[in-house]
Amino acid sequence: MTVRNGREFLSIPGPTTVPDEILAAMHRPAVDIYGGELVGITESSLEELPRLFRTAGRAYIYIGNGHGAWEAALANVLSAGDTVLVLESGRFAAGWGLMAEAMGAGIETLTGDQRRAVDPAALEARLREDKDGRIKAILVVQVDTASGVANDIPALRRAIDAAGHGALLMVDAIASLATMPFEMDEWGVDVAVTCSQKGLMMPPGLSFVAAGKKALAAHGEAGMRSRYWDWTAREGELHYEKYCGTPPVHMLYGLRRSLDMLFGEGLDNVFTRHRLLAGAVQAAVAVWAEGGVLEFNITEASERASSVTTVLMNGGHDPARLLDYCREKCGVVLGIGIGDLGGQAFRIAHMGHVNAPMVLGTLGVTETALAALDIPHGKGGVQAAIDYLARSVAP
Ligand SMILES: *Cc1c(COP(=O)(O)O)cnc(C)c1O
């Protein structure tokens, strides 16, 4: 027996739920790519994307995924032999660093704790050791989608400034942009990347890179530039040049709708919605954890992300059973643990096109699964989430 018929609900931290408005905007026949409406969509998107990153700099749109955005960012500002410092906090910054290494950079890693945010004091100390300024760029994620941590980017910028270091600050905002504040210029971020299938609520397929003044200056000297990713080539006049070839037509219609939805709701409201829904999830997990088996991966409450919560499952219980029950019996797809947390954790996404019924439904199914599978847990997690929302969302 199951109670899964009806629309399956995807609660993994990317790709995220695509709203019907975006699907509908994409559902159309092929259009001309040399003139007409599509050219206007490119122009307005390139103008508004910097507003999403909160920069007066430039934004570039690529056909690609997050890995494409990583490569695009590196290729435009680095040269072979440059040293990059990777700030470890989970899985993704390390992945970006390996890509830099494969492209010919030397990498150094500021080893982090898989359960905490990057320590700004450790960064400052490491940069003070780099007396001759060998480190050209610092790679960090704002939210690590594996560990569920949110790094404090402004604090990391202050650490760089305190050390008087001139490295470029490059931030992976893939799992955070349009889910929590990101102030590229105010925080002194030089390069930021994101892609379409997380907070932007679109299918995978587009990646975005934003570049500030200092990054654009570094671009002039960069030796890793290659034709497809090259920012200068993409500044060409022709529509075709903006994409180094055929534009991703239908994705651009989706992007236009995504930006309209985000700016229509208002970014501050988008962030507040995510913060409140994250609070509801955290309230539930805190109660479940009283059973002694489940535990937040991120130990410091203030370092937990607004977009994803990673829950450890201890005591020899297999998260796969929980995920299978949620999917097969109840039609909710939770995220698996990835990287070092494979087989030891599950993840609840609250990122992008999510609202209270989606999150409360996901929590309700998760608690149903915990009960059905006899996984010890504190009872009343969903009630705690309800109480939290009732307290936090004013009538
Ligand atoms: C999803 C994700 C990526 C990778 O994106 P892909 O589209 O899978 O290449 C990189 N960084 C973070 C923080 C992510 O959440």
Tab-separated table of C-alpha atoms and ligand atoms in Angstrom:
chain	number	residue	atom	x	y	z
A	1	MET	CA	0.000	0.000	0.000
A	2	THR	CA	1.150	3.533	-0.673
A	3	VAL	CA	-0.059	7.105	-0.341
A	4	ARG	CA	2.111	8.418	-3.107
A	5	ASN	CA	-0.265	9.032	-5.974
A	6	GLY	CA	-0.552	12.655	-7.001
A	7	ARG	CA	2.300	14.995	-7.757
A	8	GLU	CA	5.652	13.717	-6.536
A	9	PHE	CA	7.459	16.332	-4.479
A	10	LEU	CA	11.159	16.813	-5.060
A	11	SER	CA	12.969	18.011	-1.959
A	12	ILE	CA	16.576	17.589	-3.090
A	13	PRO	CA	18.993	20.534	-3.062
A	14	GLY	CA	19.120	20.863	-6.800
A	15	PRO	CA	17.700	20.511	-9.256
A	16	THR	CA	14.838	22.114	-7.368
A	17	THR	CA	11.130	22.351	-8.122
A	18	VAL	CA	10.457	24.222	-11.354
A	19	PRO	CA	7.367	26.424	-11.001
A	20	ASP	CA	4.589	26.010	-13.541
A	21	GLU	CA	5.093	29.652	-14.596
A	22	ILE	CA	8.641	28.875	-15.717
A	23	LEU	CA	7.650	25.627	-17.421
A	24	ALA	CA	4.875	27.482	-19.243
A	25	ALA	CA	7.233	30.277	-20.302
A	26	MET	CA	9.557	27.689	-21.826
A	27	HIS	CA	6.799	25.771	-23.606
A	28	ARG	CA	6.835	27.337	-27.057
A	29	PRO	CA	7.996	26.652	-30.581
A	30	ALA	CA	11.503	27.575	-31.688
A	31	VAL	CA	12.037	31.273	-32.342
A	32	ASP	CA	14.398	33.392	-34.417
A	33	ILE	CA	17.740	33.912	-32.718
A	34	TYR	CA	18.873	36.873	-34.840
A	35	GLY	CA	16.227	39.391	-33.895
A	36	GLY	CA	12.895	39.885	-32.197
A	37	GLU	CA	11.898	39.118	-28.652
A	38	LEU	CA	14.802	36.854	-27.742
A	39	VAL	CA	17.376	39.601	-28.237
A	40	GLY	CA	15.456	41.770	-25.796
A	41	ILE	CA	15.377	38.919	-23.284
A	42	THR	CA	19.161	38.638	-23.492
A	43	GLU	CA	19.592	42.371	-23.023
A	44	SER	CA	17.267	42.648	-20.055
A	45	SER	CA	18.682	39.505	-18.408
A	46	LEU	CA	22.275	40.715	-18.736
A	47	GLU	CA	21.178	43.999	-17.237
A	48	GLU	CA	19.247	42.460	-14.333
A	49	LEU	CA	21.523	39.565	-13.374
A	50	PRO	CA	24.028	41.970	-11.756
A	51	ARG	CA	21.116	43.194	-9.623
A	52	LEU	CA	20.638	39.658	-8.394
A	53	PHE	CA	24.331	39.427	-7.459
A	54	ARG	CA	24.171	43.027	-6.191
A	55	THR	CA	27.068	44.273	-8.243
A	56	ALA	CA	27.701	47.201	-10.542
A	57	GLY	CA	29.935	44.823	-12.512
A	58	ARG	CA	29.153	42.495	-15.385
A	59	ALA	CA	27.317	39.193	-15.649
A	60	TYR	CA	27.780	36.443	-18.221
A	61	ILE	CA	25.397	33.650	-19.187
A	62	TYR	CA	26.758	30.275	-20.252
A	63	ILE	CA	25.184	27.070	-21.444
A	64	GLY	CA	26.491	24.921	-18.617
A	65	ASN	CA	25.947	23.652	-15.114
A	66	GLY	CA	27.665	24.649	-11.883
A	67	HIS	CA	30.889	23.012	-12.985
A	68	GLY	CA	30.718	25.124	-16.131
A	69	ALA	CA	30.380	28.249	-14.003
A	70	TRP	CA	33.417	27.174	-11.970
A	71	GLU	CA	35.518	26.704	-15.094
A	72	ALA	CA	34.282	29.954	-16.626
A	73	ALA	CA	35.241	31.891	-13.513
A	74	LEU	CA	38.714	30.390	-13.234
A	75	ALA	CA	39.517	30.620	-16.948
A	76	ASN	CA	38.823	34.339	-17.038
A	77	VAL	CA	41.024	35.534	-14.194
A	78	LEU	CA	43.856	33.019	-13.670
A	79	SER	CA	47.024	31.963	-15.439
A	80	ALA	CA	48.773	28.609	-15.352
A	81	GLY	CA	51.031	28.415	-12.311
A	82	ASP	CA	48.941	30.808	-10.213
A	83	THR	CA	48.296	29.682	-6.677
A	84	VAL	CA	44.732	29.481	-5.393
A	85	LEU	CA	43.725	28.987	-1.795
A	86	VAL	CA	40.714	26.744	-1.259
A	87	LEU	CA	38.679	27.337	1.900
A	88	GLU	CA	37.353	23.921	2.784
A	89	SER	CA	33.925	23.600	4.406
A	90	GLY	CA	32.298	20.462	3.089
A	91	ARG	CA	32.626	19.265	-0.449
A	92	PHE	CA	32.143	21.921	-3.065
A	93	ALA	CA	35.011	24.369	-2.609
A	94	ALA	CA	37.371	21.398	-2.769
A	95	GLY	CA	35.771	20.351	-6.072
A	96	TRP	CA	36.270	23.836	-7.464
A	97	GLY	CA	39.897	23.709	-6.321
A	98	LEU	CA	40.478	20.391	-8.099
A	99	MET	CA	39.160	21.980	-11.250
A	100	ALA	CA	41.605	24.875	-10.847
A	101	GLU	CA	44.394	22.352	-10.403
A	102	ALA	CA	43.364	20.448	-13.536
A	103	MET	CA	43.476	23.755	-15.408
A	104	GLY	CA	47.071	24.377	-14.353
A	105	ALA	CA	46.833	26.328	-11.104
A	106	GLY	CA	48.619	25.300	-7.934
A	107	ILE	CA	46.227	24.753	-5.060
A	108	GLU	CA	46.594	25.113	-1.350
A	109	THR	CA	43.836	24.194	1.047
A	110	LEU	CA	42.866	25.823	4.291
A	111	THR	CA	41.641	22.665	5.931
A	112	GLY	CA	38.257	23.104	7.480
A	113	ASP	CA	35.869	21.280	9.700
A	114	GLN	CA	33.106	19.408	7.841
A	115	ARG	CA	30.679	20.512	10.532
A	116	ARG	CA	31.571	24.187	10.845
A	117	ALA	CA	31.888	27.292	8.681
A	118	VAL	CA	35.286	28.501	7.504
A	119	ASP	CA	37.101	30.236	10.368
A	120	PRO	CA	37.938	33.842	9.358
A	121	ALA	CA	40.800	33.996	11.881
A	122	ALA	CA	42.417	30.931	10.303
A	123	LEU	CA	42.132	32.576	6.888
A	124	GLU	CA	43.716	35.777	8.176
A	125	ALA	CA	46.597	33.838	9.744
A	126	ARG	CA	47.162	31.836	6.541
A	127	LEU	CA	47.206	34.981	4.393
A	128	ARG	CA	49.656	36.721	6.738
A	129	GLU	CA	52.083	33.872	6.027
A	130	ASP	CA	51.875	34.598	2.302
A	131	LYS	CA	54.287	37.515	2.543
A	132	ASP	CA	55.136	37.715	-1.155
A	133	GLY	CA	51.494	37.478	-2.246
A	134	ARG	CA	51.722	34.200	-4.172
A	135	ILE	CA	48.040	33.449	-3.614
A	136	LYS	CA	46.156	34.937	-6.559
A	137	ALA	CA	42.645	33.839	-5.685
A	138	ILE	CA	40.631	32.475	-2.782
A	139	LEU	CA	37.841	29.976	-3.536
A	140	VAL	CA	34.971	29.568	-1.103
A	141	VAL	CA	31.316	28.535	-1.201
A	142	GLN	CA	28.631	30.604	0.459
A	143	VAL	CA	26.518	27.531	1.156
A	144	ASP	CA	27.982	24.055	0.965
A	145	THR	CA	25.185	21.853	-0.273
A	146	ALA	CA	26.753	18.691	1.144
A	147	SER	CA	27.419	19.824	4.709
A	148	GLY	CA	24.615	22.385	4.922
A	149	VAL	CA	26.911	25.129	6.173
A	150	ALA	CA	26.576	28.829	5.364
A	151	ASN	CA	29.912	30.623	5.363
A	152	ASP	CA	30.110	34.221	6.531
A	153	ILE	CA	31.419	35.906	3.380
A	154	PRO	CA	31.666	39.440	4.825
A	155	ALA	CA	33.700	38.076	7.752
A	156	LEU	CA	36.042	36.331	5.309
A	157	ARG	CA	36.448	39.607	3.397
A	158	ARG	CA	37.309	41.391	6.648
A	159	ALA	CA	39.922	38.711	7.342
A	160	ILE	CA	41.485	39.230	3.901
A	161	ASP	CA	41.566	42.984	4.458
A	162	ALA	CA	42.996	42.594	7.961
A	163	ALA	CA	45.839	40.556	6.464
A	164	GLY	CA	46.294	43.236	3.805
A	165	HIS	CA	46.153	40.581	1.099
A	166	GLY	CA	45.310	41.341	-2.535
A	167	ALA	CA	43.963	37.955	-3.691
A	168	LEU	CA	40.721	37.817	-5.641
A	169	LEU	CA	37.790	36.602	-3.568
A	170	MET	CA	35.814	34.100	-5.647
A	171	VAL	CA	32.526	32.839	-4.248
A	172	ASP	CA	30.394	29.890	-5.296
A	173	ALA	CA	26.871	31.146	-4.614
A	174	ILE	CA	25.240	28.235	-6.447
A	175	ALA	CA	23.271	26.940	-3.463
A	176	SER	CA	22.676	30.345	-1.927
A	177	LEU	CA	21.931	33.032	-4.514
A	178	ALA	CA	18.256	33.990	-4.357
A	179	THR	CA	17.867	32.154	-1.052
A	180	MET	CA	19.831	34.411	1.318
A	181	PRO	CA	21.466	37.834	1.133
A	182	PHE	CA	24.464	38.141	-1.159
A	183	GLU	CA	26.034	41.572	-1.534
A	184	MET	CA	28.762	41.171	-4.083
A	185	ASP	CA	30.069	44.752	-4.133
A	186	GLU	CA	29.429	45.617	-0.507
A	187	TRP	CA	31.208	42.446	0.642
A	188	GLY	CA	34.118	42.921	-1.743
A	189	VAL	CA	33.498	39.730	-3.706
A	190	ASP	CA	35.412	39.827	-6.990
A	191	VAL	CA	33.868	36.888	-8.836
A	192	ALA	CA	30.648	35.047	-8.031
A	193	VAL	CA	29.062	32.076	-9.744
A	194	THR	CA	25.682	30.423	-9.771
A	195	CYS	CA	23.601	28.221	-12.031
A	196	SER	CA	19.989	27.783	-13.012
A	197	GLN	CA	18.728	24.752	-11.085
A	198	LYS	CA	18.897	25.877	-7.455
A	199	GLY	CA	17.546	29.190	-6.160
A	200	LEU	CA	16.702	30.288	-9.690
A	201	MET	CA	14.109	27.507	-9.921
A	202	MET	CA	14.937	26.512	-13.498
A	203	PRO	CA	16.009	23.247	-15.060
A	204	PRO	CA	19.775	22.679	-15.117
A	205	GLY	CA	21.449	24.114	-18.197
A	206	LEU	CA	22.524	27.694	-17.559
A	207	SER	CA	25.428	28.975	-15.534
A	208	PHE	CA	26.122	32.536	-14.536
A	209	VAL	CA	29.284	34.370	-13.592
A	210	ALA	CA	29.408	37.880	-12.178
A	211	ALA	CA	32.611	39.888	-12.286
A	212	GLY	CA	33.512	43.001	-10.348
A	213	LYS	CA	36.050	45.695	-11.247
A	214	LYS	CA	39.091	43.952	-9.857
A	215	ALA	CA	38.190	40.702	-11.622
A	216	LEU	CA	37.699	42.516	-14.917
A	217	ALA	CA	41.164	44.037	-14.495
A	218	ALA	CA	42.651	40.600	-13.733
A	219	HIS	CA	40.908	39.284	-16.845
A	220	GLY	CA	43.184	41.464	-18.985
A	221	GLU	CA	46.213	39.476	-17.803
A	222	ALA	CA	44.669	36.025	-17.486
A	223	GLY	CA	46.486	33.288	-19.368
A	224	MET	CA	43.868	30.570	-18.930
A	225	ARG	CA	41.357	32.362	-21.151
A	226	SER	CA	39.794	30.068	-23.690
A	227	ARG	CA	37.463	30.935	-26.529
A	228	TYR	CA	34.203	29.574	-25.158
A	229	TRP	CA	34.383	31.099	-21.683
A	230	ASP	CA	36.122	34.360	-22.595
A	231	TRP	CA	34.410	37.435	-21.162
A	232	THR	CA	35.880	39.781	-23.756
A	233	ALA	CA	34.560	37.684	-26.635
A	234	ARG	CA	31.135	37.701	-25.018
A	235	GLU	CA	31.099	41.475	-24.923
A	236	GLY	CA	30.741	41.430	-28.721
A	237	GLU	CA	27.854	43.373	-30.277
A	238	LEU	CA	26.136	40.426	-31.953
A	239	HIS	CA	23.518	38.422	-30.100
A	240	TYR	CA	25.326	35.282	-31.240
A	241	GLU	CA	28.514	36.418	-29.502
A	242	LYS	CA	26.843	36.686	-26.086
A	243	TYR	CA	26.623	32.885	-26.080
A	244	CYS	CA	29.598	32.005	-28.299
A	245	GLY	CA	27.080	30.363	-30.598
A	246	THR	CA	23.401	29.487	-30.609
A	247	PRO	CA	21.612	30.936	-27.588
A	248	PRO	CA	19.890	28.532	-25.162
A	249	VAL	CA	16.535	29.789	-26.418
A	250	HIS	CA	14.061	28.053	-24.142
A	251	MET	CA	16.222	28.387	-21.069
A	252	LEU	CA	16.316	32.128	-21.702
A	253	TYR	CA	12.532	32.279	-21.634
A	254	GLY	CA	12.726	30.405	-18.346
A	255	LEU	CA	15.377	32.778	-17.020
A	256	ARG	CA	13.305	35.812	-17.922
A	257	ARG	CA	10.360	34.367	-15.982
A	258	SER	CA	12.602	33.416	-13.067
A	259	LEU	CA	13.973	36.939	-12.746
A	260	ASP	CA	10.463	38.370	-13.005
A	261	MET	CA	9.277	36.047	-10.239
A	262	LEU	CA	12.204	36.853	-7.943
A	263	PHE	CA	12.096	40.620	-8.423
A	264	GLY	CA	8.292	40.511	-8.348
A	265	GLU	CA	8.336	38.854	-4.919
A	266	GLY	CA	11.171	41.171	-3.904
A	267	LEU	CA	14.570	39.767	-2.968
A	268	ASP	CA	14.131	40.660	0.690
A	269	ASN	CA	10.869	38.710	0.761
A	270	VAL	CA	12.534	35.799	-1.009
A	271	PHE	CA	15.256	35.738	1.658
A	272	THR	CA	12.755	36.029	4.493
A	273	ARG	CA	10.664	33.178	3.076
A	274	HIS	CA	13.741	30.969	2.923
A	275	ARG	CA	14.841	31.938	6.424
A	276	LEU	CA	11.422	31.140	7.871
A	277	LEU	CA	11.089	27.824	6.067
A	278	ALA	CA	14.620	26.889	7.138
A	279	GLY	CA	13.615	27.778	10.695
A	280	ALA	CA	10.644	25.413	10.438
A	281	VAL	CA	12.867	22.573	9.213
A	282	GLN	CA	15.416	23.257	11.946
A	283	ALA	CA	12.687	23.277	14.596
A	284	ALA	CA	11.545	19.835	13.453
A	285	VAL	CA	15.048	18.375	13.246
A	286	ALA	CA	15.894	19.690	16.724
A	287	VAL	CA	12.950	17.718	18.147
A	288	TRP	CA	13.728	14.565	16.152
A	289	ALA	CA	17.323	14.765	17.403
A	290	GLU	CA	16.066	14.193	20.958
A	291	GLY	CA	15.739	10.514	20.018
A	292	GLY	CA	19.543	10.251	19.961
A	293	VAL	CA	19.876	8.982	16.386
A	294	LEU	CA	19.382	12.067	14.231
A	295	GLU	CA	21.666	15.057	14.546
A	296	PHE	CA	22.331	18.325	12.686
A	297	ASN	CA	25.519	17.995	10.670
A	298	ILE	CA	26.280	21.663	11.302
A	299	THR	CA	26.835	21.974	15.013
A	300	GLU	CA	26.518	25.788	15.306
A	301	ALA	CA	22.909	26.846	14.778
A	302	SER	CA	23.974	30.234	13.376
A	303	GLU	CA	26.016	28.527	10.631
A	304	ARG	CA	23.125	26.489	9.197
A	305	ALA	CA	22.040	27.339	5.659
A	306	SER	CA	18.697	28.837	4.649
A	307	SER	CA	18.511	26.561	1.639
A	308	VAL	CA	19.372	23.024	2.795
A	309	THR	CA	19.576	21.081	6.054
A	310	THR	CA	21.893	18.093	6.363
A	311	VAL	CA	20.830	15.556	8.987
A	312	LEU	CA	23.195	12.845	10.242
A	313	MET	CA	21.758	9.436	11.024
A	314	ASN	CA	23.705	7.636	13.732
A	315	GLY	CA	23.384	4.327	15.561
A	316	GLY	CA	23.739	2.092	12.506
A	317	HIS	CA	20.495	3.269	10.909
A	318	ASP	CA	20.625	3.457	7.123
A	319	PRO	CA	19.343	6.737	5.637
A	320	ALA	CA	18.551	4.863	2.411
A	321	ARG	CA	15.618	3.130	4.149
A	322	LEU	CA	14.199	6.473	5.167
A	323	LEU	CA	14.617	7.930	1.686
A	324	ASP	CA	13.075	4.842	0.086
A	325	TYR	CA	10.062	4.988	2.382
A	326	CYS	CA	9.533	8.704	1.732
A	327	ARG	CA	9.765	8.229	-2.032
A	328	GLU	CA	8.063	4.879	-2.559
A	329	LYS	CA	5.313	5.166	0.035
A	330	CYS	CA	4.672	8.901	0.242
A	331	GLY	CA	5.934	10.542	-2.970
A	332	VAL	CA	8.545	12.817	-1.378
A	333	VAL	CA	12.117	12.684	-2.638
A	334	LEU	CA	14.665	13.711	-0.005
A	335	GLY	CA	18.355	14.309	-0.758
A	336	ILE	CA	20.971	11.653	-0.072
A	337	GLY	CA	24.122	12.382	1.888
A	338	ILE	CA	26.973	13.105	-0.529
A	339	GLY	CA	30.747	13.128	-0.312
A	340	ASP	CA	32.046	11.999	3.064
A	341	LEU	CA	28.451	11.888	4.312
A	342	GLY	CA	27.356	9.241	1.792
A	343	GLY	CA	25.342	6.575	3.615
A	344	GLN	CA	25.399	8.577	6.845
A	345	ALA	CA	23.048	11.481	6.274
A	346	PHE	CA	20.049	12.764	4.407
A	347	ARG	CA	19.294	16.274	3.248
A	348	ILE	CA	16.088	18.265	3.257
A	349	ALA	CA	16.096	21.008	0.643
A	350	HIS	CA	14.209	24.231	1.240
A	351	MET	CA	15.544	26.087	-1.758
A	352	GLY	CA	13.880	27.938	-4.604
A	353	HIS	CA	10.201	27.431	-5.336
A	354	VAL	CA	9.146	26.345	-1.841
A	355	ASN	CA	6.416	27.424	0.504
A	356	ALA	CA	4.890	26.377	3.818
A	357	PRO	CA	2.760	23.456	2.546
A	358	MET	CA	5.713	22.030	0.644
A	359	VAL	CA	7.986	22.203	3.671
A	360	LEU	CA	5.379	21.093	6.215
A	361	GLY	CA	4.404	18.264	3.875
A	362	THR	CA	8.008	17.160	3.540
A	363	LEU	CA	8.509	17.289	7.305
A	364	GLY	CA	5.272	15.396	7.868
A	365	VAL	CA	6.325	12.633	5.491
A	366	THR	CA	9.790	12.464	7.045
A	367	GLU	CA	8.313	12.092	10.509
A	368	THR	CA	5.888	9.467	9.201
A	369	ALA	CA	8.857	7.536	7.821
A	370	LEU	CA	10.782	7.801	11.102
A	371	ALA	CA	7.769	6.348	12.942
A	372	ALA	CA	7.007	3.636	10.374
A	373	LEU	CA	10.630	2.479	10.350
A	374	ASP	CA	11.025	2.591	14.137
A	375	ILE	CA	13.939	4.984	13.908
A	376	PRO	CA	14.206	6.550	17.362
A	377	HIS	CA	13.268	10.223	17.245
A	378	GLY	CA	11.688	12.873	19.407
A	379	LYS	CA	7.961	13.023	18.648
A	380	GLY	CA	6.357	16.241	17.541
A	381	GLY	CA	8.909	17.634	15.078
A	382	VAL	CA	6.165	18.740	12.733
A	383	GLN	CA	4.323	20.369	15.631
A	384	ALA	CA	7.507	22.259	16.503
A	385	ALA	CA	7.753	23.456	12.897
A	386	ILE	CA	4.130	24.605	13.042
A	387	ASP	CA	4.718	26.377	16.349
A	388	TYR	CA	7.785	28.085	14.927
A	389	LEU	CA	5.906	29.350	11.867
A	390	ALA	CA	2.906	30.424	13.944
A	391	ARG	CA	5.259	32.433	16.180
A	392	SER	CA	7.309	33.866	13.311
A	393	VAL	CA	4.759	34.663	10.624
A	394	ALA	CA	2.648	37.536	11.881
A	395	PRO	CA	-1.075	37.472	11.058
B	1	LIG	C1	25.046	22.082	-7.110
B	1	LIG	C2	26.296	22.738	-6.713
B	1	LIG	C3	27.440	22.753	-7.531
B	1	LIG	C4	27.561	21.968	-8.794
B	1	LIG	O1	26.623	22.254	-9.737
B	1	LIG	P1	26.462	21.286	-10.985
B	1	LIG	O2	25.366	21.936	-11.747
B	1	LIG	O3	26.115	19.938	-10.469
B	1	LIG	O4	27.747	21.283	-11.733
B	1	LIG	C5	28.525	23.485	-7.111
B	1	LIG	N1	28.520	24.148	-5.954
B	1	LIG	C6	27.464	24.134	-5.136
B	1	LIG	C7	27.524	24.891	-3.843
B	1	LIG	C8	26.315	23.429	-5.481
B	1	LIG	O5	25.262	23.404	-4.660
